[in-house]
């Protein structure tokens, strides 16, 4: 993806789809967009701290959800640029239209930087698995990563001093998963990473322009027919309401249905889309509830406004395998807003704004 902004006179939206890929093909130096697994960190310094990546509701470490590689053409400081999204895995944190269990960070680098070659990466190099295995537990810069989640790992095992973690919680997870057996005082730790059941399944995200040529029907005609079909029948309850209440209720239901039907119609063209990218464009809402005003989006730390960049679609949930009989991770759409200037914060990761919008009550 390399859209500087979305031209509203043409569609300008890039759709993202998941594809299976080998993990060693999705490492940092390959500059891919991806879902799940461990983060393929861009800048190899200034990573978000463990406290910054904790869920604001339960305080537990977040899991890496998705990253979008999105350089900005003609902006030298953003020759390489990636946005990273994290989420809590505690299903109890997922309440209606509550965004506190999500985090998003932006990282960007100029073409000439401390970590990567000036020349484009060679895809064939990814096949050399052994040369990149060390990136799983330690970046080329020397920064050590958590064995469980792949985020910054400032803590280490007090016995072997070779296993690093982001938190005591993840150290306990690793200990129970098998580190207890492989840990030794001589500092030798097994080379194979244990299966902690914490990471999401890993996929590559590939993109293609959205094609609206298939949407040949008239929007107005479709919306009018759908609204007629969705009109509630008369009942004793409705008859007992006064005229003002009925009018207000009808207006809300009509608007809610209109927004949701637009979402369904637009996504039906490519139902497998997991991402919609259109920097400086407009998101596709699933409801007329929790749609932010411009003043609801906090400005960047540099003072610039934050504008829409991409949204994560509900279809992604099917690939994450997070359904459960009781409760599950869920969303209608996740909408990410980033600094309009894509300001330069050096090698640091910059927190951006993410909003979770759930389906309206009529469409749950």
Short mmCIF file of C-alpha atoms in Angstrom, two decimals, residues 1-329:
data_model
loop_
_atom_site.label_atom_id
_atom_site.label_comp_id
_atom_site.label_asym_id
_atom_site.label_seq_id
_atom_site.Cartn_x
_atom_site.Cartn_y
_atom_site.Cartn_z
CA UNK A 1 0.00 0.00 0.00
CA UNK A 2 1.35 3.37 -0.92
CA UNK A 3 -1.61 5.72 -1.01
CA UNK A 4 -0.88 9.26 0.12
CA UNK A 5 -4.55 10.10 0.24
CA UNK A 6 -7.85 8.86 -1.13
CA UNK A 7 -9.17 10.69 -4.15
CA UNK A 8 -12.87 10.97 -3.45
CA UNK A 9 -13.66 11.51 -7.17
CA UNK A 10 -12.57 7.95 -7.84
CA UNK A 11 -12.88 5.10 -5.41
CA UNK A 12 -9.28 5.02 -4.15
CA UNK A 13 -9.90 2.24 -1.61
CA UNK A 14 -7.47 -0.65 -1.28
CA UNK A 15 -8.98 -3.89 0.00
CA UNK A 16 -6.94 -6.33 2.08
CA UNK A 17 -7.29 -10.12 1.94
CA UNK A 18 -5.49 -12.82 3.91
CA UNK A 19 -3.27 -15.42 2.28
CA UNK A 20 -1.35 -18.25 3.85
CA UNK A 21 2.39 -17.68 3.95
CA UNK A 22 5.48 -19.08 5.64
CA UNK A 23 6.47 -17.11 8.76
CA UNK A 24 10.02 -16.58 7.54
CA UNK A 25 8.61 -14.70 4.53
CA UNK A 26 6.93 -12.17 6.82
CA UNK A 27 9.91 -10.93 8.81
CA UNK A 28 10.74 -7.25 9.28
CA UNK A 29 13.13 -6.88 6.35
CA UNK A 30 10.50 -8.11 3.88
CA UNK A 31 8.15 -5.15 4.64
CA UNK A 32 4.85 -7.00 4.38
CA UNK A 33 1.41 -6.39 5.85
CA UNK A 34 0.27 -9.31 7.97
CA UNK A 35 -2.13 -10.68 10.54
CA UNK A 36 -1.18 -12.57 13.71
CA UNK A 37 2.00 -14.27 14.75
CA UNK A 38 4.62 -12.00 16.31
CA UNK A 39 5.01 -8.37 15.25
CA UNK A 40 7.50 -7.80 12.42
CA UNK A 41 8.83 -4.63 14.05
CA UNK A 42 9.90 -1.83 11.70
CA UNK A 43 12.11 0.41 13.83
CA UNK A 44 14.35 -1.81 15.94
CA UNK A 45 14.49 0.67 18.80
CA UNK A 46 11.96 2.68 20.76
CA UNK A 47 9.45 -0.21 20.87
CA UNK A 48 6.27 0.33 22.91
CA UNK A 49 6.86 -0.57 26.54
CA UNK A 50 4.98 -3.46 28.17
CA UNK A 51 2.89 -0.98 30.18
CA UNK A 52 1.92 0.85 26.99
CA UNK A 53 0.68 -2.40 25.45
CA UNK A 54 -1.42 -3.48 28.44
CA UNK A 55 -5.20 -3.52 28.09
CA UNK A 56 -6.73 -0.45 29.72
CA UNK A 57 -9.55 -2.57 31.13
CA UNK A 58 -7.93 -5.66 32.65
CA UNK A 59 -4.25 -4.66 32.67
CA UNK A 60 -3.12 -7.85 30.88
CA UNK A 61 -0.58 -7.84 27.99
CA UNK A 62 -2.16 -7.30 24.59
CA UNK A 63 -1.70 -9.65 21.65
CA UNK A 64 -0.48 -8.54 18.24
CA UNK A 65 -3.44 -8.44 15.83
CA UNK A 66 -2.33 -6.91 12.55
CA UNK A 67 0.18 -4.63 10.87
CA UNK A 68 -0.21 -2.53 7.72
CA UNK A 69 2.85 -1.52 5.72
CA UNK A 70 1.87 1.88 4.30
CA UNK A 71 4.73 4.14 3.16
CA UNK A 72 3.80 7.65 2.00
CA UNK A 73 5.06 8.57 -1.48
CA UNK A 74 7.11 11.74 -1.77
CA UNK A 75 7.58 11.97 2.01
CA UNK A 76 11.21 11.06 2.70
CA UNK A 77 10.72 10.42 6.42
CA UNK A 78 8.01 7.84 5.64
CA UNK A 79 9.82 5.78 3.00
CA UNK A 80 9.17 2.82 5.29
CA UNK A 81 6.04 3.11 7.41
CA UNK A 82 3.97 0.55 9.31
CA UNK A 83 0.97 0.72 11.66
CA UNK A 84 0.68 -1.99 14.34
CA UNK A 85 -2.61 -2.96 16.00
CA UNK A 86 -2.86 -4.88 19.29
CA UNK A 87 -5.85 -6.22 21.18
CA UNK A 88 -6.70 -7.85 24.50
CA UNK A 89 -7.46 -11.58 24.47
CA UNK A 90 -9.69 -11.40 27.54
CA UNK A 91 -13.21 -11.71 26.12
CA UNK A 92 -14.68 -10.01 29.20
CA UNK A 93 -13.11 -6.74 28.03
CA UNK A 94 -15.23 -6.60 24.86
CA UNK A 95 -18.21 -4.45 25.75
CA UNK A 96 -20.37 -2.53 23.28
CA UNK A 97 -18.52 0.27 21.43
CA UNK A 98 -15.68 0.22 23.98
CA UNK A 99 -12.26 0.75 22.39
CA UNK A 100 -10.11 0.43 25.51
CA UNK A 101 -8.92 -3.10 24.73
CA UNK A 102 -7.19 -1.98 21.50
CA UNK A 103 -3.91 -0.17 20.85
CA UNK A 104 -2.34 1.12 17.64
CA UNK A 105 1.22 2.36 17.04
CA UNK A 106 2.92 3.91 14.01
CA UNK A 107 6.58 3.49 13.05
CA UNK A 108 8.36 5.08 10.10
CA UNK A 109 11.88 5.35 8.75
CA UNK A 110 13.62 7.17 5.88
CA UNK A 111 15.19 5.09 3.13
CA UNK A 112 18.61 5.59 4.67
CA UNK A 113 18.28 4.32 8.23
CA UNK A 114 20.11 2.37 10.93
CA UNK A 115 18.36 -0.95 10.40
CA UNK A 116 17.75 -1.85 6.74
CA UNK A 117 19.54 -1.81 3.43
CA UNK A 118 19.08 1.20 1.16
CA UNK A 119 18.24 -1.20 -1.66
CA UNK A 120 14.91 -3.05 -1.91
CA UNK A 121 14.75 -6.48 -0.22
CA UNK A 122 15.31 -9.58 -2.31
CA UNK A 123 12.42 -12.01 -1.81
CA UNK A 124 14.64 -15.02 -2.32
CA UNK A 125 16.59 -14.13 0.82
CA UNK A 126 13.55 -15.05 2.90
CA UNK A 127 14.14 -18.69 2.06
CA UNK A 128 17.32 -18.61 4.15
CA UNK A 129 15.45 -19.56 7.33
CA UNK A 130 18.48 -19.96 9.58
CA UNK A 131 19.71 -16.40 8.94
CA UNK A 132 16.48 -14.90 10.29
CA UNK A 133 15.55 -17.21 13.19
CA UNK A 134 17.29 -14.91 15.68
CA UNK A 135 14.81 -12.14 14.87
CA UNK A 136 12.14 -14.08 16.74
CA UNK A 137 13.78 -13.54 20.13
CA UNK A 138 16.15 -10.65 19.47
CA UNK A 139 16.18 -7.85 16.92
CA UNK A 140 19.30 -7.02 14.92
CA UNK A 141 19.71 -3.94 17.12
CA UNK A 142 20.11 -6.18 20.17
CA UNK A 143 16.65 -5.48 21.61
CA UNK A 144 15.34 -8.65 23.27
CA UNK A 145 11.75 -9.77 22.76
CA UNK A 146 9.23 -11.67 24.85
CA UNK A 147 9.22 -15.41 24.14
CA UNK A 148 5.43 -15.49 24.35
CA UNK A 149 4.19 -12.45 22.41
CA UNK A 150 7.19 -11.03 20.54
CA UNK A 151 6.90 -7.59 22.14
CA UNK A 152 9.62 -5.80 24.12
CA UNK A 153 11.05 -8.19 26.72
CA UNK A 154 12.87 -6.24 29.45
CA UNK A 155 12.44 -9.01 32.06
CA UNK A 156 14.52 -12.18 32.04
CA UNK A 157 14.40 -15.56 33.72
CA UNK A 158 16.25 -15.29 37.03
CA UNK A 159 17.69 -18.77 36.59
CA UNK A 160 18.99 -19.02 33.00
CA UNK A 161 18.98 -15.27 32.19
CA UNK A 162 18.44 -16.24 28.54
CA UNK A 163 14.65 -16.17 28.29
CA UNK A 164 13.06 -12.74 28.08
CA UNK A 165 9.51 -11.61 28.78
CA UNK A 166 7.31 -8.55 28.64
CA UNK A 167 5.66 -9.34 31.97
CA UNK A 168 5.42 -11.71 34.88
CA UNK A 169 2.20 -13.06 33.34
CA UNK A 170 4.00 -14.20 30.19
CA UNK A 171 6.92 -15.58 32.15
CA UNK A 172 4.45 -17.77 34.04
CA UNK A 173 2.82 -18.85 30.77
CA UNK A 174 6.21 -19.88 29.33
CA UNK A 175 7.25 -21.66 32.52
CA UNK A 176 4.11 -23.80 32.49
CA UNK A 177 4.36 -24.42 28.74
CA UNK A 178 7.76 -26.08 29.13
CA UNK A 179 10.47 -23.59 30.04
CA UNK A 180 10.56 -25.19 33.49
CA UNK A 181 11.98 -28.35 31.89
CA UNK A 182 14.47 -26.70 29.52
CA UNK A 183 15.71 -23.94 31.85
CA UNK A 184 19.24 -24.39 33.16
CA UNK A 185 21.66 -22.33 35.18
CA UNK A 186 24.28 -22.44 32.42
CA UNK A 187 22.15 -20.12 30.27
CA UNK A 188 21.24 -22.69 27.63
CA UNK A 189 17.62 -22.51 26.46
CA UNK A 190 15.92 -24.71 23.87
CA UNK A 191 16.06 -23.22 20.37
CA UNK A 192 12.49 -24.19 19.52
CA UNK A 193 9.82 -21.80 20.73
CA UNK A 194 7.04 -23.34 22.79
CA UNK A 195 3.39 -23.24 21.77
CA UNK A 196 1.80 -20.90 24.30
CA UNK A 197 -1.64 -20.71 22.61
CA UNK A 198 -1.39 -16.94 22.84
CA UNK A 199 -0.64 -15.73 19.31
CA UNK A 200 -3.27 -15.41 16.60
CA UNK A 201 -2.86 -17.49 13.45
CA UNK A 202 -0.48 -15.80 11.03
CA UNK A 203 -1.36 -14.73 7.48
CA UNK A 204 0.00 -12.34 4.91
CA UNK A 205 -2.30 -9.45 3.91
CA UNK A 206 -2.38 -8.74 0.17
CA UNK A 207 -4.24 -5.81 -1.34
CA UNK A 208 -6.05 -4.85 -4.51
CA UNK A 209 -8.12 -1.79 -5.53
CA UNK A 210 -11.82 -1.94 -4.76
CA UNK A 211 -13.87 -2.36 -7.92
CA UNK A 212 -17.33 -0.84 -7.69
CA UNK A 213 -18.28 -1.63 -11.28
CA UNK A 214 -20.18 -4.64 -9.97
CA UNK A 215 -22.45 -2.38 -7.96
CA UNK A 216 -24.74 -1.55 -10.86
CA UNK A 217 -28.02 -1.03 -9.01
CA UNK A 218 -29.20 2.41 -8.06
CA UNK A 219 -28.32 3.22 -4.44
CA UNK A 220 -31.49 5.18 -3.93
CA UNK A 221 -33.75 2.44 -5.30
CA UNK A 222 -32.08 -0.27 -3.23
CA UNK A 223 -32.16 1.76 -0.04
CA UNK A 224 -35.82 2.65 -0.54
CA UNK A 225 -36.80 -1.00 -1.07
CA UNK A 226 -34.75 -2.16 1.89
CA UNK A 227 -36.20 0.48 4.16
CA UNK A 228 -39.73 -0.54 3.16
CA UNK A 229 -38.92 -4.16 3.92
CA UNK A 230 -37.48 -3.25 7.31
CA UNK A 231 -40.42 -1.16 8.47
CA UNK A 232 -41.84 -2.69 11.66
CA UNK A 233 -45.48 -3.82 11.64
CA UNK A 234 -48.07 -1.94 13.64
CA UNK A 235 -48.66 -3.25 17.14
CA UNK A 236 -50.48 -2.37 20.30
CA UNK A 237 -47.21 -1.07 21.74
CA UNK A 238 -46.65 1.31 18.85
CA UNK A 239 -50.25 2.48 18.98
CA UNK A 240 -49.81 3.37 22.63
CA UNK A 241 -46.85 5.69 21.88
CA UNK A 242 -47.43 9.35 21.16
CA UNK A 243 -46.76 10.84 17.73
CA UNK A 244 -43.43 12.48 18.63
CA UNK A 245 -42.00 9.25 20.01
CA UNK A 246 -43.10 7.33 16.95
CA UNK A 247 -41.57 9.91 14.62
CA UNK A 248 -38.25 9.91 16.49
CA UNK A 249 -38.17 6.11 16.58
CA UNK A 250 -38.91 5.81 12.87
CA UNK A 251 -36.22 8.36 12.01
CA UNK A 252 -33.58 6.53 14.04
CA UNK A 253 -34.49 3.11 12.63
CA UNK A 254 -34.47 4.44 9.08
CA UNK A 255 -31.03 6.00 9.50
CA UNK A 256 -29.63 2.92 11.26
CA UNK A 257 -30.96 0.62 8.54
CA UNK A 258 -29.63 2.88 5.81
CA UNK A 259 -26.09 2.84 7.26
CA UNK A 260 -26.08 -0.90 7.84
CA UNK A 261 -27.53 -1.73 4.42
CA UNK A 262 -24.87 0.44 2.78
CA UNK A 263 -22.21 -1.49 4.69
CA UNK A 264 -23.69 -4.84 3.62
CA UNK A 265 -24.10 -3.82 0.00
CA UNK A 266 -20.56 -2.43 -0.29
CA UNK A 267 -18.87 -5.40 1.36
CA UNK A 268 -20.96 -7.97 -0.51
CA UNK A 269 -18.91 -7.20 -3.62
CA UNK A 270 -15.80 -8.68 -1.94
CA UNK A 271 -17.08 -10.51 1.15
CA UNK A 272 -13.64 -11.87 2.14
CA UNK A 273 -12.12 -8.42 2.70
CA UNK A 274 -10.46 -8.04 6.10
CA UNK A 275 -9.09 -4.52 5.59
CA UNK A 276 -10.09 -1.29 3.88
CA UNK A 277 -7.27 1.22 3.35
CA UNK A 278 -7.87 4.80 2.24
CA UNK A 279 -5.65 7.34 3.97
CA UNK A 280 -7.47 10.68 4.34
CA UNK A 281 -10.63 9.04 3.03
CA UNK A 282 -13.77 7.99 4.88
CA UNK A 283 -14.55 4.79 6.77
CA UNK A 284 -17.45 2.50 5.97
CA UNK A 285 -19.58 2.47 9.12
CA UNK A 286 -21.66 -0.49 10.31
CA UNK A 287 -24.00 1.66 12.40
CA UNK A 288 -25.02 5.26 12.96
CA UNK A 289 -24.06 4.82 16.64
CA UNK A 290 -20.60 5.75 17.92
CA UNK A 291 -19.68 7.65 14.76
CA UNK A 292 -17.14 10.21 15.99
CA UNK A 293 -17.26 13.90 15.28
CA UNK A 294 -14.04 15.59 14.21
CA UNK A 295 -13.63 16.94 17.75
CA UNK A 296 -13.86 13.41 19.18
CA UNK A 297 -10.62 12.36 17.46
CA UNK A 298 -7.68 13.56 19.61
CA UNK A 299 -4.93 15.44 17.84
CA UNK A 300 -1.49 13.89 17.49
CA UNK A 301 1.16 14.79 20.07
CA UNK A 302 2.71 17.05 17.42
CA UNK A 303 -0.52 19.09 17.31
CA UNK A 304 -1.70 17.92 13.88
CA UNK A 305 -5.14 16.43 13.38
CA UNK A 306 -5.57 12.72 13.08
CA UNK A 307 -7.35 11.50 9.95
CA UNK A 308 -8.79 8.17 8.88
CA UNK A 309 -6.26 5.74 7.42
CA UNK A 310 -7.71 2.22 7.48
CA UNK A 311 -10.31 -0.01 9.06
CA UNK A 312 -10.30 -3.67 10.07
CA UNK A 313 -13.35 -5.60 8.97
CA UNK A 314 -15.37 -8.20 10.91
CA UNK A 315 -14.46 -10.90 8.36
CA UNK A 316 -11.01 -11.09 9.99
CA UNK A 317 -12.61 -12.72 13.02
CA UNK A 318 -13.28 -15.85 10.96
CA UNK A 319 -9.53 -16.32 10.44
CA UNK A 320 -8.56 -15.66 14.06
CA UNK A 321 -10.53 -18.67 15.36
CA UNK A 322 -11.69 -16.80 18.47
CA UNK A 323 -15.30 -17.97 18.70
CA UNK A 324 -16.36 -19.61 21.96
CA UNK A 325 -19.69 -20.80 23.39
CA UNK A 326 -19.70 -18.19 26.18
CA UNK A 327 -18.09 -15.00 24.87
CA UNK A 328 -15.61 -14.11 22.15
CA UNK A 329 -13.51 -11.30 20.77
#
